[in-house]
Amino acid sequence: MATTTKVRKTGMYENVMRQFERAAGVMNLDPSVKKILAITNNEIVVHFPVKMDNGDVQVFTGYRVQHNNALGPYKGGLRYHETVDLDAARALATWMTWKTSLAGLPYGGGKGGIQIDPKKFSQAELERITRRFTYALGDNIGPEHDIPAPDVNTNAQMMAWIADTYMSTKSPAERSKNQHVVTGKPVGSGGLEGRDRATGFGVVVTLEAWAKLRNTTLEGKKYIVQGFGNVGYWTAHFMNKNGAVLVGVQDATGTIYNPDGMDPEDLLQYQKDNATIHGYTDHDFDGSKFFGIDCDIIVPAALGNQITEENAGNIKARVIAEGANGPTDTEGEAILLANGVEIIPDILCNSGGVIGSYYEWLQNRNGEIWTMDDVITKLRKKLEDAFDKVVHTSEEYKTDWRTAAYIVALTRIEMAYQQRGIFP
Ligand code: GLU
Protein backbone atom coordinates (compact mmCIF):
# COMPACT_ATOMS: atom_id res chain seq x y z
CA MET A 1 0.00 0.00 0.00
CA ALA A 2 1.99 2.92 -1.27
CA THR A 3 0.02 5.56 0.55
CA THR A 4 -0.35 4.00 3.92
CA THR A 5 1.97 3.06 6.72
CA LYS A 6 4.98 1.01 5.73
CA VAL A 7 4.41 -2.58 4.62
CA ARG A 8 6.67 -4.93 6.49
CA LYS A 9 7.89 -7.71 4.25
CA THR A 10 8.95 -9.82 7.18
CA GLY A 11 7.25 -10.43 10.47
CA MET A 12 4.03 -12.05 9.27
CA TYR A 13 5.09 -15.50 10.41
CA GLU A 14 6.15 -14.07 13.74
CA ASN A 15 2.67 -12.57 14.05
CA VAL A 16 0.85 -15.85 13.35
CA MET A 17 3.15 -17.72 15.74
CA ARG A 18 2.47 -15.22 18.54
CA GLN A 19 -1.26 -15.67 18.05
CA PHE A 20 -0.78 -19.45 18.04
CA GLU A 21 1.35 -19.44 21.22
CA ARG A 22 -1.27 -17.39 23.00
CA ALA A 23 -4.16 -19.68 22.07
CA ALA A 24 -2.14 -22.85 22.75
CA GLY A 25 -1.45 -21.51 26.25
CA VAL A 26 -5.06 -20.55 26.99
CA MET A 27 -6.48 -23.90 25.82
CA ASN A 28 -3.56 -25.99 27.05
CA LEU A 29 -2.94 -27.57 23.64
CA ASP A 30 -1.40 -31.05 23.63
CA PRO A 31 2.40 -30.42 23.55
CA SER A 32 3.00 -32.98 20.76
CA VAL A 33 0.36 -31.39 18.57
CA LYS A 34 1.81 -28.00 19.37
CA LYS A 35 5.22 -29.11 18.11
CA ILE A 36 3.73 -30.36 14.85
CA LEU A 37 1.69 -27.21 14.20
CA ALA A 38 4.53 -24.85 15.07
CA ILE A 39 6.24 -25.75 11.81
CA THR A 40 5.18 -26.18 8.18
CA ASN A 41 5.06 -29.63 6.54
CA ASN A 42 6.54 -28.72 3.14
CA GLU A 43 8.03 -25.60 1.57
CA ILE A 44 8.31 -25.73 -2.20
CA VAL A 45 10.36 -23.09 -4.00
CA VAL A 46 10.51 -23.25 -7.80
CA HIS A 47 12.52 -21.17 -10.28
CA PHE A 48 11.17 -21.13 -13.80
CA PRO A 49 11.96 -19.29 -17.06
CA VAL A 50 9.35 -17.40 -19.06
CA LYS A 51 9.71 -15.71 -22.43
CA MET A 52 8.66 -12.04 -22.28
CA ASP A 53 6.81 -10.25 -25.08
CA ASN A 54 10.08 -8.65 -26.28
CA GLY A 55 11.76 -12.06 -26.64
CA ASP A 56 13.89 -11.80 -23.47
CA VAL A 57 13.81 -14.65 -20.97
CA GLN A 58 13.11 -13.82 -17.34
CA VAL A 59 13.47 -16.28 -14.46
CA PHE A 60 10.80 -16.12 -11.72
CA THR A 61 10.63 -17.58 -8.23
CA GLY A 62 7.40 -19.16 -7.06
CA TYR A 63 6.43 -20.50 -3.65
CA ARG A 64 3.99 -23.04 -2.28
CA VAL A 65 4.05 -23.69 1.43
CA GLN A 66 2.00 -26.61 2.80
CA HIS A 67 1.49 -26.07 6.49
CA ASN A 68 -0.65 -28.97 7.65
CA ASN A 69 -2.98 -31.63 6.18
CA ALA A 70 -4.29 -33.44 9.25
CA LEU A 71 -7.89 -32.66 8.28
CA GLY A 72 -7.60 -33.02 4.50
CA PRO A 73 -5.78 -31.71 1.41
CA TYR A 74 -3.82 -28.46 1.65
CA LYS A 75 -5.99 -25.51 0.61
CA GLY A 76 -5.28 -21.85 0.01
CA GLY A 77 -4.63 -19.12 -2.51
CA LEU A 78 -1.83 -17.96 -4.75
CA ARG A 79 -0.75 -14.35 -4.40
CA TYR A 80 1.08 -12.24 -6.99
CA HIS A 81 2.66 -9.39 -5.06
CA GLU A 82 6.04 -7.87 -4.31
CA THR A 83 5.70 -8.84 -0.63
CA VAL A 84 5.49 -12.58 -1.41
CA ASP A 85 8.42 -14.45 0.11
CA LEU A 86 8.91 -17.58 2.20
CA ASP A 87 8.01 -15.80 5.43
CA ALA A 88 4.73 -14.48 3.99
CA ALA A 89 3.84 -17.83 2.38
CA ARG A 90 4.50 -19.64 5.67
CA ALA A 91 2.32 -17.26 7.61
CA LEU A 92 -0.50 -17.30 5.08
CA ALA A 93 -0.40 -21.12 4.81
CA THR A 94 -0.62 -21.41 8.59
CA TRP A 95 -3.60 -19.07 8.74
CA MET A 96 -5.29 -21.28 6.13
CA THR A 97 -4.93 -24.33 8.41
CA TRP A 98 -6.73 -22.47 11.20
CA LYS A 99 -9.32 -21.00 8.80
CA THR A 100 -10.37 -24.27 7.19
CA SER A 101 -10.50 -26.02 10.56
CA LEU A 102 -12.60 -23.27 12.13
CA ALA A 103 -15.06 -23.48 9.21
CA GLY A 104 -15.32 -27.24 9.69
CA LEU A 105 -13.98 -28.03 6.20
CA PRO A 106 -12.13 -31.27 5.30
CA TYR A 107 -8.98 -29.31 4.44
CA GLY A 108 -5.57 -28.33 5.73
CA GLY A 109 -3.69 -25.15 4.91
CA GLY A 110 -1.40 -24.04 2.11
CA LYS A 111 -0.47 -20.80 0.37
CA GLY A 112 1.90 -19.59 -2.28
CA GLY A 113 2.55 -17.16 -5.03
CA ILE A 114 5.12 -15.25 -6.98
CA GLN A 115 7.03 -12.13 -5.97
CA ILE A 116 5.89 -9.89 -8.83
CA ASP A 117 3.86 -6.77 -9.43
CA PRO A 118 1.42 -8.07 -12.06
CA LYS A 119 0.79 -4.54 -13.30
CA LYS A 120 4.25 -4.61 -14.86
CA PHE A 121 3.37 -7.52 -17.19
CA SER A 122 1.07 -7.87 -20.19
CA GLN A 123 -1.88 -10.26 -20.10
CA ALA A 124 0.01 -12.66 -22.42
CA GLU A 125 3.05 -12.58 -20.12
CA LEU A 126 0.88 -13.22 -17.05
CA GLU A 127 -0.63 -16.20 -18.82
CA ARG A 128 2.79 -17.68 -19.60
CA ILE A 129 4.03 -16.94 -16.04
CA THR A 130 0.97 -18.63 -14.51
CA ARG A 131 1.12 -21.66 -16.79
CA ARG A 132 4.84 -22.16 -16.33
CA PHE A 133 4.50 -21.78 -12.53
CA THR A 134 1.77 -24.44 -12.57
CA TYR A 135 3.99 -26.73 -14.63
CA ALA A 136 6.92 -26.16 -12.26
CA LEU A 137 4.74 -27.07 -9.26
CA GLY A 138 3.79 -30.30 -11.07
CA ASP A 139 2.28 -32.89 -8.76
CA ASN A 140 3.04 -30.81 -5.67
CA ILE A 141 -0.51 -29.61 -6.28
CA GLY A 142 -3.46 -31.87 -7.09
CA PRO A 143 -7.24 -32.12 -6.63
CA GLU A 144 -6.96 -34.40 -3.60
CA HIS A 145 -3.60 -33.10 -2.41
CA ASP A 146 -3.19 -29.31 -2.59
CA ILE A 147 -5.79 -27.03 -4.14
CA PRO A 148 -4.85 -23.40 -4.94
CA ALA A 149 -7.33 -20.53 -5.37
CA PRO A 150 -7.28 -16.77 -5.98
CA ASP A 151 -5.72 -14.36 -3.50
CA VAL A 152 -4.23 -10.84 -3.78
CA ASN A 153 -3.86 -9.88 -7.48
CA THR A 154 -4.91 -13.27 -8.84
CA ASN A 155 -8.29 -13.91 -10.43
CA ALA A 156 -10.65 -16.39 -12.07
CA GLN A 157 -8.87 -16.13 -15.43
CA MET A 158 -5.59 -17.19 -13.83
CA MET A 159 -7.31 -20.10 -12.10
CA ALA A 160 -8.63 -21.22 -15.51
CA TRP A 161 -5.04 -21.19 -16.86
CA ILE A 162 -3.89 -23.24 -13.87
CA ALA A 163 -6.68 -25.81 -14.35
CA ASP A 164 -6.01 -26.04 -18.08
CA THR A 165 -2.25 -26.41 -17.65
CA TYR A 166 -2.53 -29.01 -14.90
CA MET A 167 -5.18 -30.99 -16.80
CA SER A 168 -3.08 -30.84 -19.98
CA THR A 169 -0.28 -32.72 -18.22
CA LYS A 170 -2.61 -35.69 -17.62
CA SER A 171 -3.62 -38.38 -20.12
CA PRO A 172 -6.86 -37.59 -22.01
CA ALA A 173 -8.89 -40.09 -19.96
CA GLU A 174 -7.72 -38.54 -16.69
CA ARG A 175 -8.21 -34.86 -17.54
CA SER A 176 -11.78 -34.22 -16.47
CA LYS A 177 -11.35 -35.71 -13.06
CA ASN A 178 -8.66 -33.13 -12.31
CA GLN A 179 -10.82 -30.03 -12.75
CA HIS A 180 -10.94 -29.44 -8.99
CA VAL A 181 -7.15 -29.00 -8.78
CA VAL A 182 -7.95 -25.31 -8.35
CA THR A 183 -10.99 -23.31 -7.19
CA GLY A 184 -12.15 -19.80 -8.03
CA LYS A 185 -12.40 -20.68 -11.72
CA PRO A 186 -14.72 -18.76 -14.10
CA VAL A 187 -18.31 -20.04 -13.98
CA GLY A 188 -18.02 -21.29 -17.58
CA SER A 189 -15.04 -23.49 -16.69
CA GLY A 190 -16.18 -25.37 -13.63
CA GLY A 191 -16.34 -22.29 -11.38
CA LEU A 192 -19.04 -21.79 -8.78
CA GLU A 193 -21.82 -19.21 -9.02
CA GLY A 194 -21.12 -16.71 -6.26
CA ARG A 195 -17.48 -17.68 -5.60
CA ASP A 196 -16.48 -14.20 -6.84
CA ARG A 197 -18.43 -12.48 -4.05
CA ALA A 198 -18.08 -15.16 -1.38
CA THR A 199 -15.36 -13.47 0.67
CA GLY A 200 -16.96 -10.00 0.72
CA PHE A 201 -20.40 -11.49 1.35
CA GLY A 202 -18.94 -13.45 4.25
CA VAL A 203 -17.32 -10.34 5.73
CA VAL A 204 -20.75 -8.67 5.77
CA VAL A 205 -22.49 -11.75 7.22
CA THR A 206 -20.05 -11.65 10.15
CA LEU A 207 -20.69 -7.91 10.56
CA GLU A 208 -24.45 -8.54 10.55
CA ALA A 209 -23.90 -11.17 13.25
CA TRP A 210 -21.79 -8.67 15.22
CA ALA A 211 -24.51 -6.03 14.91
CA LYS A 212 -27.17 -8.48 16.10
CA LEU A 213 -25.02 -9.44 19.07
CA ARG A 214 -24.67 -5.75 19.98
CA ASN A 215 -28.40 -5.07 19.49
CA THR A 216 -27.92 -2.80 16.53
CA THR A 217 -27.97 -2.96 12.70
CA LEU A 218 -25.60 -1.91 9.92
CA GLU A 219 -28.10 0.69 8.66
CA GLY A 220 -26.49 4.14 8.70
CA LYS A 221 -23.17 2.86 10.08
CA LYS A 222 -20.15 4.62 8.60
CA TYR A 223 -17.37 2.37 7.39
CA ILE A 224 -14.02 2.52 5.61
CA VAL A 225 -12.34 -0.11 3.46
CA GLN A 226 -8.64 -0.62 2.82
CA GLY A 227 -8.18 -2.34 -0.53
CA PHE A 228 -10.71 -2.11 -3.36
CA GLY A 229 -10.01 -5.43 -5.05
CA ASN A 230 -12.30 -8.43 -4.95
CA VAL A 231 -12.80 -8.47 -1.18
CA GLY A 232 -13.01 -4.69 -0.69
CA TYR A 233 -15.45 -4.12 -3.53
CA TRP A 234 -17.84 -6.97 -2.68
CA THR A 235 -17.79 -6.04 1.00
CA ALA A 236 -18.79 -2.48 0.08
CA HIS A 237 -21.46 -3.82 -2.28
CA PHE A 238 -23.14 -5.85 0.48
CA MET A 239 -22.57 -3.20 3.18
CA ASN A 240 -24.43 -0.64 1.06
CA LYS A 241 -27.27 -3.12 0.54
CA ASN A 242 -27.54 -3.06 4.35
CA GLY A 243 -27.76 0.75 4.33
CA ALA A 244 -24.22 1.30 5.64
CA VAL A 245 -22.32 4.38 4.41
CA LEU A 246 -18.89 4.08 2.73
CA VAL A 247 -16.90 7.15 3.85
CA GLY A 248 -13.32 6.19 3.00
CA VAL A 249 -11.33 3.88 0.73
CA GLN A 250 -7.59 3.38 0.51
CA ASP A 251 -5.60 1.26 -1.89
CA ALA A 252 -2.16 1.22 -3.49
CA THR A 253 -3.22 4.07 -5.80
CA GLY A 254 -4.61 6.54 -3.27
CA THR A 255 -6.85 7.42 -0.34
CA ILE A 256 -10.31 8.91 -0.84
CA TYR A 257 -12.72 10.29 1.73
CA ASN A 258 -16.26 11.61 1.63
CA PRO A 259 -18.17 11.94 4.91
CA ASP A 260 -21.47 12.01 2.96
CA GLY A 261 -20.85 8.54 1.52
CA MET A 262 -19.73 7.01 -1.77
CA ASP A 263 -21.42 4.56 -4.11
CA PRO A 264 -19.33 1.36 -4.46
CA GLU A 265 -20.72 0.58 -7.94
CA ASP A 266 -19.83 4.05 -9.19
CA LEU A 267 -16.37 3.82 -7.61
CA LEU A 268 -15.80 0.42 -9.25
CA GLN A 269 -16.61 1.93 -12.65
CA TYR A 270 -14.26 4.85 -11.96
CA GLN A 271 -11.50 2.41 -10.98
CA LYS A 272 -12.05 0.40 -14.19
CA ASP A 273 -11.94 3.52 -16.35
CA ASN A 274 -8.92 5.15 -14.68
CA ALA A 275 -6.93 2.22 -13.22
CA THR A 276 -6.86 4.15 -9.92
CA ILE A 277 -9.22 5.35 -7.19
CA HIS A 278 -7.21 8.56 -6.92
CA GLY A 279 -9.20 11.59 -8.06
CA TYR A 280 -12.61 10.04 -7.31
CA THR A 281 -13.20 12.61 -4.57
CA ASP A 282 -12.24 16.29 -4.86
CA HIS A 283 -9.52 16.34 -2.27
CA ASP A 284 -6.68 14.00 -1.49
CA PHE A 285 -6.74 12.57 1.97
CA ASP A 286 -3.58 12.04 4.02
CA GLY A 287 -3.11 8.27 3.71
CA SER A 288 -1.27 7.98 7.02
CA LYS A 289 -4.44 9.17 8.84
CA PHE A 290 -6.74 6.69 7.09
CA PHE A 291 -7.50 4.36 9.99
CA GLY A 292 -8.24 7.37 12.23
CA ILE A 293 -11.23 8.43 10.07
CA ASP A 294 -14.38 9.00 12.11
CA CYS A 295 -16.40 5.84 11.42
CA ASP A 296 -18.06 2.84 13.11
CA ILE A 297 -16.50 -0.01 11.17
CA ILE A 298 -13.09 -0.59 9.55
CA VAL A 299 -12.61 -3.31 6.94
CA PRO A 300 -8.93 -3.89 6.16
CA ALA A 301 -9.10 -5.89 2.92
CA ALA A 302 -5.61 -5.57 1.51
CA LEU A 303 -2.31 -6.73 2.99
CA GLY A 304 -0.92 -7.88 6.33
CA ASN A 305 0.51 -5.80 9.20
CA GLN A 306 -1.51 -2.65 8.47
CA ILE A 307 -2.91 -1.94 11.95
CA THR A 308 0.08 -1.65 14.25
CA GLU A 309 1.17 0.21 17.38
CA GLU A 310 1.79 3.23 15.12
CA ASN A 311 -1.87 3.76 14.22
CA ALA A 312 -4.04 1.52 16.45
CA GLY A 313 -4.38 4.23 19.11
CA ASN A 314 -6.00 6.62 16.59
CA ILE A 315 -8.81 4.26 15.66
CA LYS A 316 -12.29 5.56 16.49
CA ALA A 317 -14.27 2.66 15.00
CA ARG A 318 -16.09 0.18 17.26
CA VAL A 319 -15.24 -2.90 15.26
CA ILE A 320 -12.60 -4.11 12.83
CA ALA A 321 -13.70 -6.75 10.32
CA GLU A 322 -10.57 -8.42 8.98
CA GLY A 323 -11.21 -9.04 5.28
CA ALA A 324 -7.45 -9.36 4.73
CA ASN A 325 -5.21 -12.03 6.23
CA GLY A 326 -3.16 -10.79 9.17
CA PRO A 327 -4.00 -7.07 8.86
CA THR A 328 -3.57 -6.47 12.61
CA ASP A 329 -0.28 -7.28 14.30
CA THR A 330 -0.12 -8.38 17.93
CA GLU A 331 0.99 -4.96 19.23
CA GLY A 332 -1.80 -3.22 17.33
CA GLU A 333 -4.30 -5.76 18.60
CA ALA A 334 -3.32 -5.22 22.24
CA ILE A 335 -4.00 -1.48 21.86
CA LEU A 336 -7.36 -2.07 20.18
CA LEU A 337 -8.54 -4.53 22.82
CA ALA A 338 -7.44 -2.19 25.62
CA ASN A 339 -9.48 0.57 23.97
CA GLY A 340 -12.56 -1.66 23.69
CA VAL A 341 -12.43 -1.99 19.89
CA GLU A 342 -13.81 -5.36 18.83
CA ILE A 343 -12.05 -7.46 16.17
CA ILE A 344 -13.74 -10.04 13.98
CA PRO A 345 -10.61 -12.08 13.28
CA ASP A 346 -9.46 -12.87 9.73
CA ILE A 347 -9.78 -16.66 10.05
CA LEU A 348 -13.50 -16.14 10.74
CA CYS A 349 -14.25 -12.88 8.95
CA ASN A 350 -12.81 -13.72 5.52
CA SER A 351 -13.51 -17.45 5.56
CA GLY A 352 -16.43 -17.07 3.12
CA GLY A 353 -13.88 -17.31 0.31
CA VAL A 354 -12.51 -20.71 1.18
CA ILE A 355 -15.96 -21.99 2.13
CA GLY A 356 -17.09 -20.97 -1.39
CA SER A 357 -14.03 -22.80 -2.72
CA TYR A 358 -15.09 -25.92 -0.85
CA TYR A 359 -18.51 -25.77 -2.53
CA GLU A 360 -16.83 -25.38 -5.92
CA TRP A 361 -14.60 -28.37 -5.19
CA LEU A 362 -17.64 -30.47 -4.21
CA GLN A 363 -19.52 -29.31 -7.30
CA ASN A 364 -16.67 -30.46 -9.59
CA ARG A 365 -15.99 -33.64 -7.68
CA ASN A 366 -19.65 -34.68 -7.76
CA GLY A 367 -20.39 -33.47 -11.29
CA GLU A 368 -23.01 -31.01 -10.06
CA ILE A 369 -23.98 -27.45 -10.91
CA TRP A 370 -24.98 -25.38 -7.88
CA THR A 371 -27.11 -22.24 -8.08
CA MET A 372 -26.31 -18.83 -6.60
CA ASP A 373 -29.16 -19.34 -4.10
CA ASP A 374 -27.71 -22.67 -2.93
CA VAL A 375 -24.33 -21.04 -2.40
CA ILE A 376 -25.48 -17.89 -0.61
CA THR A 377 -27.87 -19.78 1.69
CA LYS A 378 -25.30 -22.39 2.71
CA LEU A 379 -22.54 -19.80 3.10
CA ARG A 380 -24.62 -17.63 5.41
CA LYS A 381 -25.57 -20.56 7.64
CA LYS A 382 -21.98 -21.79 7.91
CA LEU A 383 -20.63 -18.36 8.77
CA GLU A 384 -23.34 -17.62 11.32
CA ASP A 385 -22.62 -20.95 13.03
CA ALA A 386 -18.87 -20.24 13.08
CA PHE A 387 -19.48 -16.75 14.50
CA ASP A 388 -21.69 -18.15 17.28
CA LYS A 389 -19.10 -20.81 18.08
CA VAL A 390 -16.37 -18.19 18.41
CA VAL A 391 -18.46 -15.93 20.65
CA HIS A 392 -19.47 -18.88 22.80
CA THR A 393 -15.85 -20.09 23.11
CA SER A 394 -14.66 -16.60 24.01
CA GLU A 395 -17.17 -16.54 26.87
CA GLU A 396 -16.21 -20.04 28.00
CA TYR A 397 -12.47 -19.26 28.08
CA LYS A 398 -12.92 -15.56 28.96
CA THR A 399 -10.72 -14.56 26.08
CA ASP A 400 -10.75 -12.36 22.97
CA TRP A 401 -12.39 -13.45 19.71
CA ARG A 402 -9.15 -14.20 17.86
CA THR A 403 -7.91 -16.49 20.59
CA ALA A 404 -11.34 -18.11 20.76
CA ALA A 405 -11.33 -18.70 16.99
CA TYR A 406 -7.91 -20.33 17.31
CA ILE A 407 -9.17 -22.53 20.15
CA VAL A 408 -12.06 -23.82 18.04
CA ALA A 409 -9.71 -24.48 15.10
CA LEU A 410 -6.93 -26.07 17.16
CA THR A 411 -9.30 -28.30 19.13
CA ARG A 412 -10.47 -29.94 15.92
CA ILE A 413 -6.92 -30.59 14.70
CA GLU A 414 -5.82 -31.78 18.13
CA MET A 415 -8.64 -34.32 18.16
CA ALA A 416 -7.67 -35.65 14.72
CA TYR A 417 -4.09 -36.25 15.90
CA GLN A 418 -5.20 -37.82 19.16
CA GLN A 419 -7.56 -40.21 17.38
CA ARG A 420 -5.08 -41.21 14.68
CA GLY A 421 -1.83 -41.17 16.59
CA ILE A 422 1.53 -40.53 14.94
CA PHE A 423 2.90 -42.92 12.30
CA PRO A 424 4.69 -45.36 12.72
N1 GLU B 1 -7.20 -16.66 -0.73
C1 GLU B 1 -8.39 -16.87 0.03
C2 GLU B 1 -8.05 -16.91 1.51
O1 GLU B 1 -7.07 -16.35 1.93
C3 GLU B 1 -9.18 -18.07 -0.46
C4 GLU B 1 -8.47 -19.38 -0.35
C5 GLU B 1 -9.21 -20.53 -1.02
O2 GLU B 1 -10.32 -20.33 -1.48
O3 GLU B 1 -8.64 -21.61 -1.04
O4 GLU B 1 -8.79 -17.43 2.30
PDB file of N, CA, C and O in Angstrom, residues 214-237:
ATOM      1  N   ARG A 214     -24.745  -7.045  19.283  1.00  0.00           N
ATOM      2  CA  ARG A 214     -24.668  -5.752  19.985  1.00  0.00           C
ATOM      3  C   ARG A 214     -25.981  -4.975  19.900  1.00  0.00           C
ATOM      4  O   ARG A 214     -25.996  -3.748  20.105  1.00  0.00           O
ATOM      5  N   ASN A 215     -27.059  -5.678  19.552  1.00  0.00           N
ATOM      6  CA  ASN A 215     -28.398  -5.073  19.485  1.00  0.00           C
ATOM      7  C   ASN A 215     -28.480  -3.841  18.604  1.00  0.00           C
ATOM      8  O   ASN A 215     -29.080  -2.827  18.975  1.00  0.00           O
ATOM      9  N   THR A 216     -27.836  -3.921  17.462  1.00  0.00           N
ATOM     10  CA  THR A 216     -27.919  -2.803  16.526  1.00  0.00           C
ATOM     11  C   THR A 216     -28.034  -3.364  15.108  1.00  0.00           C
ATOM     12  O   THR A 216     -28.231  -4.581  14.939  1.00  0.00           O
ATOM     13  N   THR A 217     -27.969  -2.494  14.103  1.00  0.00           N
ATOM     14  CA  THR A 217     -27.973  -2.962  12.704  1.00  0.00           C
ATOM     15  C   THR A 217     -26.872  -2.207  11.955  1.00  0.00           C
ATOM     16  O   THR A 217     -26.279  -1.276  12.506  1.00  0.00           O
ATOM     17  N   LEU A 218     -26.642  -2.591  10.710  1.00  0.00           N
ATOM     18  CA  LEU A 218     -25.600  -1.914   9.924  1.00  0.00           C
ATOM     19  C   LEU A 218     -26.145  -0.640   9.250  1.00  0.00           C
ATOM     20  O   LEU A 218     -25.370   0.172   8.743  1.00  0.00           O
ATOM     21  N   GLU A 219     -27.449  -0.473   9.272  1.00  0.00           N
ATOM     22  CA  GLU A 219     -28.104   0.694   8.659  1.00  0.00           C
ATOM     23  C   GLU A 219     -27.503   2.001   9.202  1.00  0.00           C
ATOM     24  O   GLU A 219     -27.461   2.207  10.426  1.00  0.00           O
ATOM     25  N   GLY A 220     -27.020   2.831   8.298  1.00  0.00           N
ATOM     26  CA  GLY A 220     -26.489   4.140   8.701  1.00  0.00           C
ATOM     27  C   GLY A 220     -25.090   4.112   9.299  1.00  0.00           C
ATOM     28  O   GLY A 220     -24.502   5.166   9.569  1.00  0.00           O
ATOM     29  N   LYS A 221     -24.531   2.935   9.499  1.00  0.00           N
ATOM     30  CA  LYS A 221     -23.173   2.856  10.077  1.00  0.00           C
ATOM     31  C   LYS A 221     -22.151   3.326   9.027  1.00  0.00           C
ATOM     32  O   LYS A 221     -22.220   2.950   7.858  1.00  0.00           O
ATOM     33  N   LYS A 222     -21.213   4.155   9.503  1.00  0.00           N
ATOM     34  CA  LYS A 222     -20.150   4.621   8.600  1.00  0.00           C
ATOM     35  C   LYS A 222     -19.005   3.627   8.611  1.00  0.00           C
ATOM     36  O   LYS A 222     -18.614   3.154   9.681  1.00  0.00           O
ATOM     37  N   TYR A 223     -18.475   3.323   7.433  1.00  0.00           N
ATOM     38  CA  TYR A 223     -17.374   2.370   7.387  1.00  0.00           C
ATOM     39  C   TYR A 223     -16.333   2.791   6.360  1.00  0.00           C
ATOM     40  O   TYR A 223     -16.614   3.554   5.433  1.00  0.00           O
ATOM     41  N   ILE A 224     -15.103   2.285   6.571  1.00  0.00           N
ATOM     42  CA  ILE A 224     -14.019   2.525   5.610  1.00  0.00           C
ATOM     43  C   ILE A 224     -13.430   1.166   5.205  1.00  0.00           C
ATOM     44  O   ILE A 224     -13.493   0.199   5.971  1.00  0.00           O
ATOM     45  N   VAL A 225     -12.886   1.135   3.994  1.00  0.00           N
ATOM     46  CA  VAL A 225     -12.341  -0.115   3.461  1.00  0.00           C
ATOM     47  C   VAL A 225     -10.920   0.132   2.953  1.00  0.00           C
ATOM     48  O   VAL A 225     -10.688   1.083   2.201  1.00  0.00           O
ATOM     49  N   GLN A 226      -9.994  -0.694   3.393  1.00  0.00           N
ATOM     50  CA  GLN A 226      -8.643  -0.616   2.823  1.00  0.00           C
ATOM     51  C   GLN A 226      -8.496  -1.733   1.798  1.00  0.00           C
ATOM     52  O   GLN A 226      -8.626  -2.916   2.134  1.00  0.00           O
ATOM     53  N   GLY A 227      -8.245  -1.360   0.558  1.00  0.00           N
ATOM     54  CA  GLY A 227      -8.182  -2.336  -0.533  1.00  0.00           C
ATOM     55  C   GLY A 227      -9.511  -2.300  -1.272  1.00  0.00           C
ATOM     56  O   GLY A 227     -10.570  -2.428  -0.649  1.00  0.00           O
ATOM     57  N   PHE A 228      -9.466  -2.082  -2.586  1.00  0.00           N
ATOM     58  CA  PHE A 228     -10.709  -2.109  -3.360  1.00  0.00           C
ATOM     59  C   PHE A 228     -10.556  -3.118  -4.496  1.00  0.00           C
ATOM     60  O   PHE A 228     -10.846  -2.863  -5.650  1.00  0.00           O
ATOM     61  N   GLY A 229     -10.073  -4.306  -4.117  1.00  0.00           N
ATOM     62  CA  GLY A 229     -10.008  -5.432  -5.052  1.00  0.00           C
ATOM     63  C   GLY A 229     -11.252  -6.276  -4.852  1.00  0.00           C
ATOM     64  O   GLY A 229     -12.313  -5.760  -4.471  1.00  0.00           O
ATOM     65  N   ASN A 230     -11.128  -7.556  -5.050  1.00  0.00           N
ATOM     66  CA  ASN A 230     -12.296  -8.433  -4.954  1.00  0.00           C
ATOM     67  C   ASN A 230     -12.978  -8.340  -3.588  1.00  0.00           C
ATOM     68  O   ASN A 230     -14.195  -8.154  -3.499  1.00  0.00           O
ATOM     69  N   VAL A 231     -12.199  -8.444  -2.522  1.00  0.00           N
ATOM     70  CA  VAL A 231     -12.799  -8.470  -1.176  1.00  0.00           C
ATOM     71  C   VAL A 231     -13.355  -7.098  -0.813  1.00  0.00           C
ATOM     72  O   VAL A 231     -14.491  -6.966  -0.334  1.00  0.00           O
ATOM     73  N   GLY A 232     -12.575  -6.048  -1.051  1.00  0.00           N
ATOM     74  CA  GLY A 232     -13.011  -4.694  -0.692  1.00  0.00           C
ATOM     75  C   GLY A 232     -14.275  -4.292  -1.440  1.00  0.00           C
ATOM     76  O   GLY A 232     -15.235  -3.799  -0.835  1.00  0.00           O
ATOM     77  N   TYR A 233     -14.280  -4.529  -2.750  1.00  0.00           N
ATOM     78  CA  TYR A 233     -15.453  -4.117  -3.533  1.00  0.00           C
ATOM     79  C   TYR A 233     -16.711  -4.875  -3.092  1.00  0.00           C
ATOM     80  O   TYR A 233     -17.750  -4.277  -2.828  1.00  0.00           O
ATOM     81  N   TRP A 234     -16.619  -6.215  -3.010  1.00  0.00           N
ATOM     82  CA  TRP A 234     -17.842  -6.972  -2.684  1.00  0.00           C
ATOM     83  C   TRP A 234     -18.310  -6.690  -1.260  1.00  0.00           C
ATOM     84  O   TRP A 234     -19.518  -6.692  -0.985  1.00  0.00           O
ATOM     85  N   THR A 235     -17.379  -6.421  -0.357  1.00  0.00           N
ATOM     86  CA  THR A 235     -17.788  -6.040   0.997  1.00  0.00           C
ATOM     87  C   THR A 235     -18.607  -4.751   0.935  1.00  0.00           C
ATOM     88  O   THR A 235     -19.691  -4.650   1.509  1.00  0.00           O
ATOM     89  N   ALA A 236     -18.084  -3.765   0.188  1.00  0.00           N
ATOM     90  CA  ALA A 236     -18.790  -2.484   0.081  1.00  0.00           C
ATOM     91  C   ALA A 236     -20.160  -2.679  -0.579  1.00  0.00           C
ATOM     92  O   ALA A 236     -21.166  -2.092  -0.152  1.00  0.00           O
ATOM     93  N   HIS A 237     -20.199  -3.528  -1.590  1.00  0.00           N
ATOM     94  CA  HIS A 237     -21.465  -3.815  -2.282  1.00  0.00           C
ATOM     95  C   HIS A 237     -22.531  -4.300  -1.288  1.00  0.00           C
ATOM     96  O   HIS A 237     -23.650  -3.798  -1.247  1.00  0.00           O
TER      97      HIS A 237
END
